[in-house]
Amino acid sequence: MFLSSSIRRQPEFGQGVREMSSAAIGIGAWGLMTGVAMLKSGMSVFEAIAMTLLVYAGSSQLAAIPLLIAGAPAWVVLATGFCVNLRFVVFSLHLRPYLMHMPRWRRMMHGYLTADMSYALFTRRYPQPPTTEAEKRSQEAYLTGNYFVTWCAWMGMSLIGIVLANMIPQSWGLGFAGVLSLVAIVCSMATTRLRILAALIAGVTAVAAYALPLKLNIVAGIGVAVLLCFWLEKQFGLDPDAEDDK
């Protein structure tokens, strides 16, 4: 999409690039860790590069790697990837009225390029679908600018991780680097009081429930934060997407 000169000439393309740039370091760090993880798990360089270019989904890749190495059936790998990335079904339903005027191949390309951060920034900037041709062009240009940063940061650092995997020792703690990259992404999205509160509630709950088996403390943190913030939103009429007053 970002190879089209007609899209790049739109001023919204540059705006999308600039607003997504703050998250590029976190996305790149996560991509680097995923690239290293694929090689360290025993995949060949060809397999790792193919998975990076075709799948383009860090959480699914990390979930599928141990299953592939263990020789799990294809349906198990596919079902795991589907469950891990189930949120993209919600994303696609929300974005449908924004993109339905496009040809099928173009919608499929948008589906491939859509990531968590690009979806979040785009829907925050454009809460309503386009109604005119000018709005359609400007919205697609902004979304494509988001894609440009996320795709380049992820692909570039993932490929670097694959190339350098055998040179990077395990003692460098790449798992912790991945956690830090996710923290950076979360912080860039914490733009309202309610979102900050949700992150704090989830963190405190997860730490308090650390003793739960099977890492259920993470599930508990998410559940408590969602339920409590949903109650606060309804009780006090808070808007989770409203920017705080400066």
Coordinates of N, CA and C in Angstrom, one line a residue:
M1 N 0.8 -1.2 0.0 CA 0.0 0.0 0.0 C 0.9 1.3 0.0
F2 N 2.0 1.2 0.8 CA 2.8 2.4 0.9 C 3.7 2.6 -0.3
L3 N 3.7 1.7 -1.3 CA 4.4 1.9 -2.5 C 3.7 2.7 -3.5
S4 N 2.4 3.0 -3.3 CA 1.6 3.8 -4.2 C 2.0 5.3 -4.0
S5 N 2.4 5.9 -5.1 CA 2.7 7.3 -5.0 C 1.5 8.2 -4.7
S6 N 0.3 7.8 -5.2 CA -0.9 8.5 -4.9 C -1.3 8.6 -3.5
I7 N -0.9 7.5 -2.7 CA -1.2 7.5 -1.3 C -0.1 8.3 -0.6
R8 N 1.1 8.2 -1.0 CA 2.2 8.9 -0.3 C 2.1 10.4 -0.4
R9 N 1.5 10.8 -1.5 CA 1.4 12.3 -1.7 C 0.3 12.9 -0.8
Q10 N -0.5 12.1 -0.2 CA -1.5 12.7 0.7 C -0.8 13.2 2.0
P11 N -1.2 14.4 2.5 CA -0.5 14.8 3.7 C -0.8 13.9 4.9
E12 N -1.9 13.2 4.9 CA -2.2 12.3 6.0 C -1.2 11.1 6.1
F13 N -0.6 10.8 5.0 CA 0.4 9.7 5.1 C 1.5 10.1 6.0
G14 N 2.1 11.3 5.8 CA 3.1 11.8 6.7 C 2.7 11.9 8.1
Q15 N 1.4 12.3 8.4 CA 0.9 12.4 9.7 C 0.9 11.0 10.4
G16 N 0.5 10.0 9.6 CA 0.4 8.6 10.1 C 1.8 8.1 10.5
V17 N 2.8 8.5 9.6 CA 4.2 8.0 9.9 C 4.7 8.7 11.2
R18 N 4.5 10.0 11.3 CA 5.0 10.7 12.5 C 4.3 10.2 13.8
E19 N 3.0 10.0 13.8 CA 2.3 9.6 15.0 C 2.7 8.2 15.4
M20 N 3.0 7.3 14.4 CA 3.4 5.9 14.8 C 4.8 5.8 15.1
S21 N 5.7 6.8 14.8 CA 7.1 6.7 15.0 C 7.5 6.5 16.5
S22 N 6.7 7.0 17.4 CA 7.0 6.9 18.8 C 7.0 5.4 19.3
A23 N 6.2 4.6 18.6 CA 6.1 3.1 18.9 C 7.1 2.3 18.2
A24 N 7.9 2.8 17.2 CA 8.7 2.0 16.4 C 9.8 1.3 17.1
I25 N 10.4 1.9 18.2 CA 11.4 1.2 18.9 C 10.9 0.0 19.6
G26 N 9.7 0.1 20.3 CA 9.1 -1.0 20.9 C 8.7 -2.1 20.0
I27 N 8.2 -1.8 18.8 CA 7.8 -2.8 17.8 C 9.0 -3.5 17.3
G28 N 10.1 -2.7 17.0 CA 11.3 -3.3 16.5 C 12.0 -4.2 17.5
A29 N 12.0 -3.9 18.8 CA 12.6 -4.7 19.9 C 11.8 -6.1 19.9
W30 N 10.5 -6.0 19.9 CA 9.7 -7.2 19.9 C 10.0 -8.0 18.6
G31 N 10.1 -7.4 17.5 CA 10.5 -8.2 16.3 C 11.8 -8.8 16.3
L32 N 12.8 -8.1 16.9 CA 14.1 -8.7 17.1 C 14.1 -9.9 17.9
M33 N 13.4 -9.8 19.1 CA 13.3 -11.0 19.9 C 12.6 -12.2 19.3
T34 N 11.6 -11.9 18.5 CA 10.9 -13.0 17.7 C 11.8 -13.6 16.7
G35 N 12.5 -12.8 16.0 CA 13.5 -13.4 15.0 C 14.5 -14.3 15.7
V36 N 15.1 -13.8 16.8 CA 16.0 -14.6 17.5 C 15.4 -15.9 18.0
A37 N 14.2 -15.8 18.5 CA 13.5 -17.0 19.1 C 13.3 -18.0 18.1
M38 N 12.9 -17.6 16.8 CA 12.7 -18.6 15.8 C 13.9 -19.5 15.5
L39 N 15.1 -18.8 15.4 CA 16.3 -19.5 15.1 C 16.8 -20.4 16.3
K40 N 16.6 -19.8 17.5 CA 17.0 -20.5 18.7 C 16.2 -21.8 18.9
S41 N 14.9 -21.8 18.4 CA 14.1 -22.9 18.6 C 14.4 -24.1 17.7
G42 N 15.3 -23.8 16.7 CA 15.6 -24.9 15.8 C 15.2 -24.7 14.3
M43 N 14.4 -23.7 14.0 CA 14.0 -23.5 12.7 C 15.2 -23.1 11.8
S44 N 15.1 -23.4 10.5 CA 16.1 -23.0 9.6 C 15.9 -21.5 9.2
V45 N 17.0 -20.9 8.7 CA 16.9 -19.5 8.3 C 15.8 -19.3 7.3
F46 N 15.7 -20.2 6.3 CA 14.6 -20.1 5.3 C 13.2 -20.2 5.9
E47 N 13.0 -21.1 6.8 CA 11.7 -21.2 7.5 C 11.4 -20.0 8.3
A48 N 12.4 -19.5 9.0 CA 12.2 -18.3 9.9 C 11.8 -17.1 9.0
I49 N 12.5 -16.9 7.9 CA 12.3 -15.7 7.0 C 10.9 -15.9 6.4
A50 N 10.5 -17.1 6.0 CA 9.2 -17.3 5.4 C 8.1 -17.0 6.4
M51 N 8.3 -17.5 7.6 CA 7.3 -17.2 8.6 C 7.2 -15.7 8.9
T52 N 8.3 -15.1 9.0 CA 8.2 -13.6 9.3 C 7.5 -12.9 8.2
L53 N 7.7 -13.2 6.9 CA 7.1 -12.4 5.8 C 5.7 -12.8 5.6
L54 N 5.3 -14.0 5.8 CA 4.0 -14.5 5.5 C 3.0 -14.3 6.7
V55 N 3.5 -14.6 7.9 CA 2.6 -14.6 9.0 C 2.4 -13.2 9.6
Y56 N 3.5 -12.5 9.8 CA 3.5 -11.1 10.3 C 2.6 -10.9 11.5
A57 N 2.9 -11.7 12.5 CA 2.1 -11.7 13.8 C 2.9 -12.3 14.9
G58 N 3.5 -11.4 15.7 CA 4.5 -11.9 16.7 C 3.9 -12.8 17.7
S59 N 2.7 -12.6 18.2 CA 2.1 -13.4 19.2 C 1.8 -14.8 18.6
S60 N 1.3 -14.9 17.4 CA 1.0 -16.2 16.8 C 2.3 -16.9 16.5
Q61 N 3.3 -16.2 16.0 CA 4.6 -16.8 15.7 C 5.2 -17.5 16.9
L62 N 5.2 -16.7 18.0 CA 5.8 -17.3 19.3 C 5.0 -18.4 19.8
A63 N 3.7 -18.4 19.6 CA 2.8 -19.5 20.1 C 3.0 -20.7 19.2
A64 N 3.2 -20.5 17.9 CA 3.3 -21.7 16.9 C 4.6 -22.3 16.9
I65 N 5.7 -21.6 17.3 CA 7.1 -22.1 17.2 C 7.2 -23.4 17.9
P66 N 6.9 -23.5 19.2 CA 7.1 -24.8 20.0 C 6.2 -25.9 19.4
L67 N 5.1 -25.6 18.9 CA 4.2 -26.6 18.3 C 4.8 -27.2 17.0
L68 N 5.3 -26.3 16.2 CA 6.0 -26.8 15.0 C 7.2 -27.7 15.3
I69 N 8.0 -27.2 16.2 CA 9.2 -28.0 16.6 C 8.8 -29.3 17.2
A70 N 7.7 -29.4 17.9 CA 7.3 -30.6 18.5 C 6.5 -31.6 17.6
G71 N 6.3 -31.1 16.3 CA 5.6 -31.9 15.3 C 4.1 -32.0 15.5
A72 N 3.5 -31.0 16.1 CA 2.1 -31.0 16.3 C 1.3 -31.0 15.0
P73 N 0.1 -31.6 14.9 CA -0.7 -31.5 13.7 C -0.9 -30.1 13.2
A74 N -1.1 -30.0 11.9 CA -1.3 -28.6 11.4 C -2.5 -28.0 12.0
W75 N -3.6 -28.7 12.2 CA -4.8 -28.1 12.7 C -4.6 -27.5 14.1
V76 N -3.7 -28.2 14.9 CA -3.4 -27.7 16.2 C -2.7 -26.3 16.1
V77 N -1.7 -26.2 15.2 CA -0.9 -25.0 15.0 C -1.9 -23.9 14.6
L78 N -2.7 -24.2 13.6 CA -3.6 -23.2 13.0 C -4.7 -22.8 14.1
A79 N -5.2 -23.7 14.9 CA -6.1 -23.3 15.9 C -5.5 -22.5 17.0
T80 N -4.2 -22.8 17.3 CA -3.5 -21.9 18.3 C -3.3 -20.5 17.8
G81 N -2.9 -20.4 16.5 CA -2.7 -19.1 16.0 C -4.0 -18.3 15.9
F82 N -5.1 -19.0 15.5 CA -6.4 -18.3 15.5 C -6.8 -17.8 16.8
C83 N -6.7 -18.6 17.9 CA -7.1 -18.2 19.2 C -6.2 -17.0 19.7
V84 N -4.9 -17.1 19.5 CA -4.0 -16.0 20.0 C -4.4 -14.7 19.3
N85 N -4.7 -14.7 18.0 CA -5.0 -13.5 17.3 C -6.5 -13.3 17.0
L86 N -7.3 -13.8 17.9 CA -8.7 -13.7 17.8 C -9.2 -12.2 17.8
R87 N -8.4 -11.3 18.4 CA -8.7 -9.9 18.5 C -8.8 -9.3 17.1
F88 N -8.1 -9.8 16.1 CA -8.2 -9.3 14.8 C -9.5 -9.5 14.1
V89 N -10.3 -10.4 14.5 CA -11.6 -10.6 14.0 C -12.5 -9.4 14.4
V90 N -12.3 -8.9 15.7 CA -12.9 -7.7 16.2 C -12.5 -6.5 15.4
F91 N -11.2 -6.4 15.2 CA -10.6 -5.3 14.4 C -11.2 -5.2 13.0
S92 N -11.3 -6.4 12.4 CA -11.8 -6.4 11.0 C -13.3 -6.0 10.9
L93 N -14.1 -6.4 11.9 CA -15.5 -6.0 11.9 C -15.6 -4.5 12.1
H94 N -14.8 -3.9 13.0 CA -14.8 -2.5 13.2 C -14.4 -1.7 12.0
L95 N -13.4 -2.2 11.3 CA -12.8 -1.5 10.1 C -13.6 -1.8 8.8
R96 N -14.5 -2.7 8.9 CA -15.3 -3.1 7.7 C -15.9 -1.8 7.0
P97 N -16.7 -1.0 7.7 CA -17.3 0.2 7.0 C -16.3 1.2 6.5
Y98 N -15.1 1.2 7.0 CA -14.0 2.1 6.5 C -13.5 1.6 5.2
L99 N -13.5 0.3 4.9 CA -12.8 -0.3 3.8 C -13.6 -1.0 2.8
M100 N -14.9 -1.1 3.0 CA -15.8 -1.9 2.1 C -15.9 -1.3 0.7
H101 N -15.5 0.0 0.5 CA -15.6 0.6 -0.8 C -14.5 0.1 -1.7
M102 N -13.5 -0.6 -1.1 CA -12.3 -0.9 -1.9 C -12.5 -2.3 -2.5
P103 N -11.7 -2.6 -3.6 CA -11.7 -3.9 -4.2 C -11.2 -5.0 -3.2
R104 N -11.6 -6.3 -3.4 CA -11.2 -7.3 -2.5 C -9.7 -7.4 -2.2
W105 N -8.9 -7.4 -3.3 CA -7.5 -7.5 -3.1 C -6.9 -6.4 -2.2
R106 N -7.5 -5.2 -2.3 CA -7.0 -4.1 -1.5 C -7.4 -4.3 -0.1
R107 N -8.6 -4.8 0.2 CA -9.0 -5.1 1.6 C -8.2 -6.2 2.2
M108 N -7.8 -7.2 1.4 CA -7.0 -8.3 1.9 C -5.6 -7.7 2.2
M109 N -5.1 -6.8 1.5 CA -3.8 -6.2 1.8 C -3.8 -5.4 3.1
H110 N -4.9 -4.7 3.3 CA -5.1 -4.0 4.5 C -5.2 -5.0 5.7
G111 N -5.9 -6.1 5.5 CA -6.0 -7.1 6.5 C -4.6 -7.6 6.9
Y112 N -3.8 -7.9 5.9 CA -2.4 -8.4 6.2 C -1.6 -7.3 7.0
L113 N -1.7 -6.1 6.6 CA -0.8 -5.0 7.2 C -1.4 -4.5 8.6
T114 N -2.6 -4.7 8.9 CA -3.2 -4.2 10.1 C -2.5 -4.8 11.3
A115 N -2.1 -3.9 12.3 CA -1.5 -4.4 13.5 C -2.2 -3.7 14.7
D116 N -1.9 -4.1 15.9 CA -2.6 -3.5 17.0 C -2.5 -2.0 17.1
M117 N -1.2 -1.5 17.0 CA -1.0 -0.1 17.1 C -1.6 0.7 16.0
S118 N -1.5 0.2 14.8 CA -2.1 0.9 13.6 C -3.6 1.0 13.8
Y119 N -4.2 -0.1 14.2 CA -5.7 -0.1 14.5 C -6.0 0.9 15.6
A120 N -5.3 0.9 16.6 CA -5.6 1.8 17.8 C -5.5 3.3 17.4
L121 N -4.4 3.7 16.7 CA -4.2 5.1 16.3 C -5.2 5.5 15.3
F122 N -5.5 4.6 14.3 CA -6.4 5.0 13.2 C -7.8 5.2 13.8
T123 N -8.3 4.3 14.6 CA -9.7 4.4 15.1 C -9.8 5.6 16.1
R124 N -8.7 5.9 16.8 CA -8.8 7.1 17.7 C -8.8 8.4 16.8
R125 N -8.1 8.4 15.7 CA -8.1 9.6 14.9 C -9.4 9.8 14.1
Y126 N -9.9 8.6 13.6 CA -11.1 8.6 12.8 C -12.2 7.8 13.4
P127 N -13.0 8.3 14.3 CA -14.0 7.5 15.0 C -15.2 7.1 14.1
Q128 N -15.3 7.8 12.9 CA -16.4 7.6 12.0 C -15.9 7.2 10.6
P129 N -16.5 6.3 9.9 CA -16.1 5.9 8.6 C -16.2 7.1 7.6
P130 N -15.6 7.0 6.5 CA -15.6 8.2 5.5 C -16.9 8.2 4.8
T131 N -17.3 9.4 4.4 CA -18.6 9.6 3.7 C -18.4 10.3 2.3
T132 N -17.2 10.8 2.1 CA -16.9 11.4 0.8 C -15.6 10.8 0.2
E133 N -15.4 11.0 -1.1 CA -14.2 10.5 -1.7 C -12.9 11.1 -1.1
A134 N -12.9 12.3 -0.7 CA -11.8 13.0 -0.1 C -11.4 12.3 1.2
E135 N -12.5 12.0 2.0 CA -12.3 11.4 3.3 C -11.8 10.0 3.1
K136 N -12.2 9.3 2.1 CA -11.7 7.9 1.9 C -10.3 7.9 1.6
R137 N -9.8 8.9 0.7 CA -8.4 8.9 0.4 C -7.6 9.3 1.6
S138 N -8.0 10.3 2.3 CA -7.2 10.8 3.5 C -7.1 9.7 4.6
Q139 N -8.2 9.0 4.8 CA -8.2 8.0 5.9 C -7.3 6.8 5.5
E140 N -7.4 6.4 4.2 CA -6.5 5.3 3.8 C -5.0 5.8 3.8
A141 N -4.7 7.0 3.5 CA -3.4 7.5 3.5 C -2.8 7.5 4.9
Y142 N -3.6 7.9 5.9 CA -3.2 7.9 7.3 C -2.9 6.5 7.8
L143 N -3.9 5.6 7.5 CA -3.7 4.2 7.9 C -2.5 3.6 7.2
T144 N -2.2 3.9 6.0 CA -1.0 3.4 5.3 C 0.2 4.0 5.9
G145 N 0.2 5.2 6.3 CA 1.4 5.8 7.0 C 1.7 5.0 8.3
N146 N 0.6 4.6 9.0 CA 0.8 3.8 10.2 C 1.4 2.4 9.8
Y147 N 0.9 1.8 8.8 CA 1.4 0.5 8.3 C 2.9 0.6 8.0
F148 N 3.3 1.7 7.3 CA 4.7 1.9 6.9 C 5.7 1.7 8.0
V149 N 5.3 2.4 9.1 CA 6.2 2.3 10.3 C 6.2 0.9 11.0
T150 N 5.0 0.4 11.2 CA 4.9 -0.9 11.9 C 5.5 -2.0 11.1
W151 N 5.2 -2.0 9.8 CA 5.7 -3.1 8.9 C 7.3 -3.1 8.8
C152 N 7.8 -1.9 8.5 CA 9.2 -1.7 8.4 C 10.0 -2.0 9.7
A153 N 9.5 -1.5 10.8 CA 10.1 -1.8 12.1 C 10.1 -3.2 12.4
W154 N 9.0 -3.9 12.2 CA 8.9 -5.3 12.5 C 9.7 -6.2 11.6
M155 N 9.5 -6.0 10.3 CA 10.3 -6.8 9.4 C 11.8 -6.6 9.4
G156 N 12.2 -5.3 9.5 CA 13.6 -5.0 9.6 C 14.3 -5.7 10.8
M157 N 13.7 -5.5 11.9 CA 14.3 -6.0 13.2 C 14.2 -7.5 13.3
S158 N 13.1 -8.1 12.8 CA 12.9 -9.5 12.8 C 14.0 -10.2 11.9
L159 N 14.2 -9.6 10.7 CA 15.2 -10.2 9.8 C 16.6 -10.0 10.4
I160 N 16.9 -8.9 11.1 CA 18.2 -8.7 11.8 C 18.3 -9.8 12.9
G161 N 17.3 -10.0 13.6 CA 17.3 -11.1 14.7 C 17.6 -12.4 14.1
I162 N 17.0 -12.8 12.9 CA 17.3 -14.1 12.3 C 18.7 -14.2 11.9
V163 N 19.3 -13.1 11.3 CA 20.6 -13.2 10.8 C 21.6 -13.2 12.0
L164 N 21.3 -12.5 13.1 CA 22.3 -12.4 14.2 C 22.0 -13.4 15.3
A165 N 21.0 -14.3 15.1 CA 20.5 -15.2 16.2 C 21.7 -16.0 16.8
N166 N 22.5 -16.6 16.0 CA 23.5 -17.5 16.4 C 24.7 -16.7 17.1
M167 N 24.7 -15.4 16.9 CA 25.8 -14.6 17.5 C 25.3 -14.0 18.9
I168 N 24.0 -14.0 19.2 CA 23.5 -13.4 20.4 C 23.4 -14.4 21.5
P169 N 24.1 -14.3 22.6 CA 24.0 -15.3 23.7 C 22.7 -15.2 24.4
Q170 N 22.3 -16.4 25.0 CA 21.1 -16.4 25.7 C 21.1 -15.5 27.0
S171 N 22.3 -15.3 27.5 CA 22.5 -14.5 28.7 C 22.1 -13.1 28.6
W172 N 21.9 -12.6 27.3 CA 21.4 -11.2 27.1 C 20.0 -11.0 27.6
G173 N 19.3 -12.0 27.9 CA 17.9 -11.8 28.4 C 17.0 -11.2 27.4
L174 N 16.9 -11.9 26.2 CA 16.0 -11.3 25.2 C 14.5 -11.4 25.5
G175 N 14.2 -12.3 26.4 CA 12.8 -12.4 26.9 C 12.4 -11.1 27.6
F176 N 13.3 -10.6 28.4 CA 13.1 -9.4 29.2 C 13.0 -8.2 28.2
A177 N 13.8 -8.3 27.1 CA 13.7 -7.2 26.1 C 12.4 -7.2 25.5
G178 N 11.8 -8.3 25.2 CA 10.5 -8.4 24.7 C 9.4 -7.8 25.6
V179 N 9.6 -8.1 26.9 CA 8.7 -7.5 27.9 C 8.8 -6.0 27.9
L180 N 10.0 -5.5 27.8 CA 10.2 -4.0 27.8 C 9.6 -3.4 26.5
S181 N 9.7 -4.1 25.4 CA 9.1 -3.5 24.2 C 7.6 -3.5 24.3
L182 N 6.9 -4.5 24.9 CA 5.5 -4.4 25.1 C 5.1 -3.3 26.1
V183 N 5.9 -3.1 27.1 CA 5.7 -2.0 28.0 C 5.7 -0.6 27.3
A184 N 6.7 -0.5 26.4 CA 6.8 0.7 25.6 C 5.5 0.9 24.7
I185 N 5.0 -0.1 24.2 CA 3.8 0.0 23.3 C 2.6 0.3 24.2
V186 N 2.5 -0.3 25.4 CA 1.4 0.0 26.3 C 1.4 1.5 26.7
C187 N 2.6 1.9 27.1 CA 2.8 3.3 27.5 C 2.3 4.3 26.4
S188 N 2.7 4.0 25.2 CA 2.3 4.9 24.1 C 0.8 4.9 23.9
M189 N 0.1 3.9 24.3 CA -1.4 3.8 24.2 C -2.1 4.4 25.4
A190 N -1.4 4.6 26.5 CA -2.0 5.1 27.7 C -2.2 6.6 27.7
T191 N -3.2 7.0 26.9 CA -3.4 8.5 26.6 C -4.5 9.1 27.4
T192 N -5.3 8.3 28.1 CA -6.4 8.8 28.9 C -6.3 8.3 30.4
R193 N -7.0 9.0 31.3 CA -6.9 8.5 32.7 C -7.5 7.1 32.8
L194 N -8.5 6.8 32.1 CA -9.1 5.5 32.2 C -8.2 4.4 31.7
R195 N -7.5 4.6 30.6 CA -6.5 3.7 30.1 C -5.4 3.5 31.1
I196 N -4.9 4.5 31.7 CA -3.8 4.4 32.7 C -4.3 3.6 33.9
L197 N -5.5 3.9 34.3 CA -6.1 3.2 35.4 C -6.2 1.7 35.1
A198 N -6.6 1.4 33.9 CA -6.8 0.0 33.5 C -5.4 -0.7 33.6
A199 N -4.4 -0.1 33.1 CA -3.0 -0.7 33.1 C -2.6 -0.9 34.5
L200 N -2.8 0.1 35.4 CA -2.4 -0.1 36.8 C -3.2 -1.2 37.5
I201 N -4.5 -1.3 37.3 CA -5.3 -2.3 37.9 C -4.8 -3.7 37.4
A202 N -4.6 -3.8 36.1 CA -4.1 -5.1 35.6 C -2.8 -5.5 36.2
G203 N -1.9 -4.5 36.3 CA -0.6 -4.8 36.8 C -0.6 -5.2 38.3
V204 N -1.3 -4.5 39.1 CA -1.4 -4.8 40.5 C -2.1 -6.1 40.8
T205 N -3.2 -6.4 40.0 CA -3.9 -7.7 40.2 C -3.0 -8.9 39.8
A206 N -2.2 -8.7 38.7 CA -1.3 -9.8 38.2 C -0.2 -10.1 39.2
V207 N 0.3 -9.0 39.9 CA 1.3 -9.2 40.9 C 0.7 -9.9 42.1
A208 N -0.5 -9.4 42.5 CA -1.1 -10.0 43.7 C -1.5 -11.4 43.5
A209 N -1.8 -11.8 42.3 CA -2.2 -13.2 42.0 C -1.1 -14.0 41.4
Y210 N 0.1 -13.6 41.7 CA 1.3 -14.3 41.1 C 1.4 -15.8 41.4
A211 N 0.9 -16.2 42.6 CA 1.0 -17.6 43.0 C 0.0 -18.5 42.2
L212 N -0.9 -18.0 41.4 CA -1.8 -18.9 40.7 C -1.0 -19.7 39.7
P213 N -1.4 -20.9 39.5 CA -0.7 -21.8 38.5 C -1.0 -21.4 37.1
L214 N -0.2 -21.9 36.1 CA -0.4 -21.8 34.7 C -0.5 -20.3 34.3
K215 N 0.2 -19.4 35.0 CA 0.2 -18.0 34.7 C -1.2 -17.4 34.6
L216 N -2.1 -18.0 35.4 CA -3.4 -17.5 35.4 C -3.5 -16.1 36.1
N217 N -2.4 -15.6 36.7 CA -2.4 -14.3 37.2 C -2.6 -13.2 36.1
I218 N -2.0 -13.6 34.9 CA -2.2 -12.6 33.8 C -3.6 -12.5 33.4
V219 N -4.3 -13.7 33.3 CA -5.7 -13.7 32.9 C -6.5 -13.0 34.0
A220 N -6.2 -13.2 35.2 CA -6.9 -12.5 36.3 C -6.7 -11.0 36.2
G221 N -5.5 -10.5 35.9 CA -5.3 -9.1 35.8 C -6.1 -8.5 34.7
I222 N -6.1 -9.2 33.5 CA -6.9 -8.7 32.4 C -8.4 -8.6 32.7
G223 N -8.9 -9.7 33.3 CA -10.3 -9.8 33.7 C -10.7 -8.7 34.6
V224 N -10.0 -8.6 35.7 CA -10.3 -7.6 36.7 C -10.3 -6.2 36.2
A225 N -9.3 -5.8 35.4 CA -9.1 -4.5 34.8 C -10.3 -4.2 33.8
V226 N -10.7 -5.2 33.0 CA -11.8 -5.0 32.0 C -13.1 -4.8 32.8
L227 N -13.4 -5.6 33.7 CA -14.7 -5.5 34.5 C -14.7 -4.3 35.3
L228 N -13.7 -3.9 36.0 CA -13.7 -2.7 36.8 C -13.8 -1.4 36.0
C229 N -13.0 -1.4 34.9 CA -13.1 -0.2 34.1 C -14.4 0.0 33.3
F230 N -14.9 -1.2 33.0 CA -16.3 -1.2 32.3 C -17.3 -0.6 33.3
W231 N -17.2 -1.0 34.6 CA -18.1 -0.5 35.6 C -18.0 1.0 35.8
L232 N -16.7 1.4 35.9 CA -16.4 2.8 36.1 C -16.9 3.7 34.9
E233 N -16.7 3.1 33.7 CA -17.2 3.8 32.5 C -18.7 4.0 32.5
K234 N -19.5 3.0 32.9 CA -20.9 3.1 33.0 C -21.4 3.9 34.1
Q235 N -20.7 3.8 35.3 CA -21.1 4.4 36.5 C -20.9 5.9 36.4
F236 N -19.8 6.4 35.9 CA -19.5 7.8 35.9 C -19.5 8.4 34.5
G237 N -19.9 7.6 33.5 CA -20.0 8.2 32.1 C -18.6 8.5 31.5
L238 N -17.6 7.8 31.9 CA -16.2 8.1 31.4 C -16.1 7.6 29.9
D239 N -15.4 8.3 29.1 CA -15.1 7.9 27.7 C -13.7 7.4 27.6
P240 N -13.5 6.1 27.3 CA -12.2 5.5 27.3 C -11.3 6.1 26.2
D241 N -11.9 6.7 25.2 CA -11.1 7.2 24.1 C -10.9 8.7 24.1
A242 N -11.5 9.4 25.1 CA -11.5 10.8 25.2 C -10.1 11.2 25.7
E243 N -9.5 12.2 25.0 CA -8.2 12.7 25.5 C -8.3 13.5 26.7
D244 N -7.3 13.4 27.6 CA -7.3 14.2 28.8 C -7.1 15.7 28.5
D245 N -7.7 16.5 29.2 CA -7.4 18.0 29.0 C -6.0 18.3 29.3
K246 N -5.4 19.1 28.4 CA -4.0 19.6 28.6 C -4.0 20.8 29.5

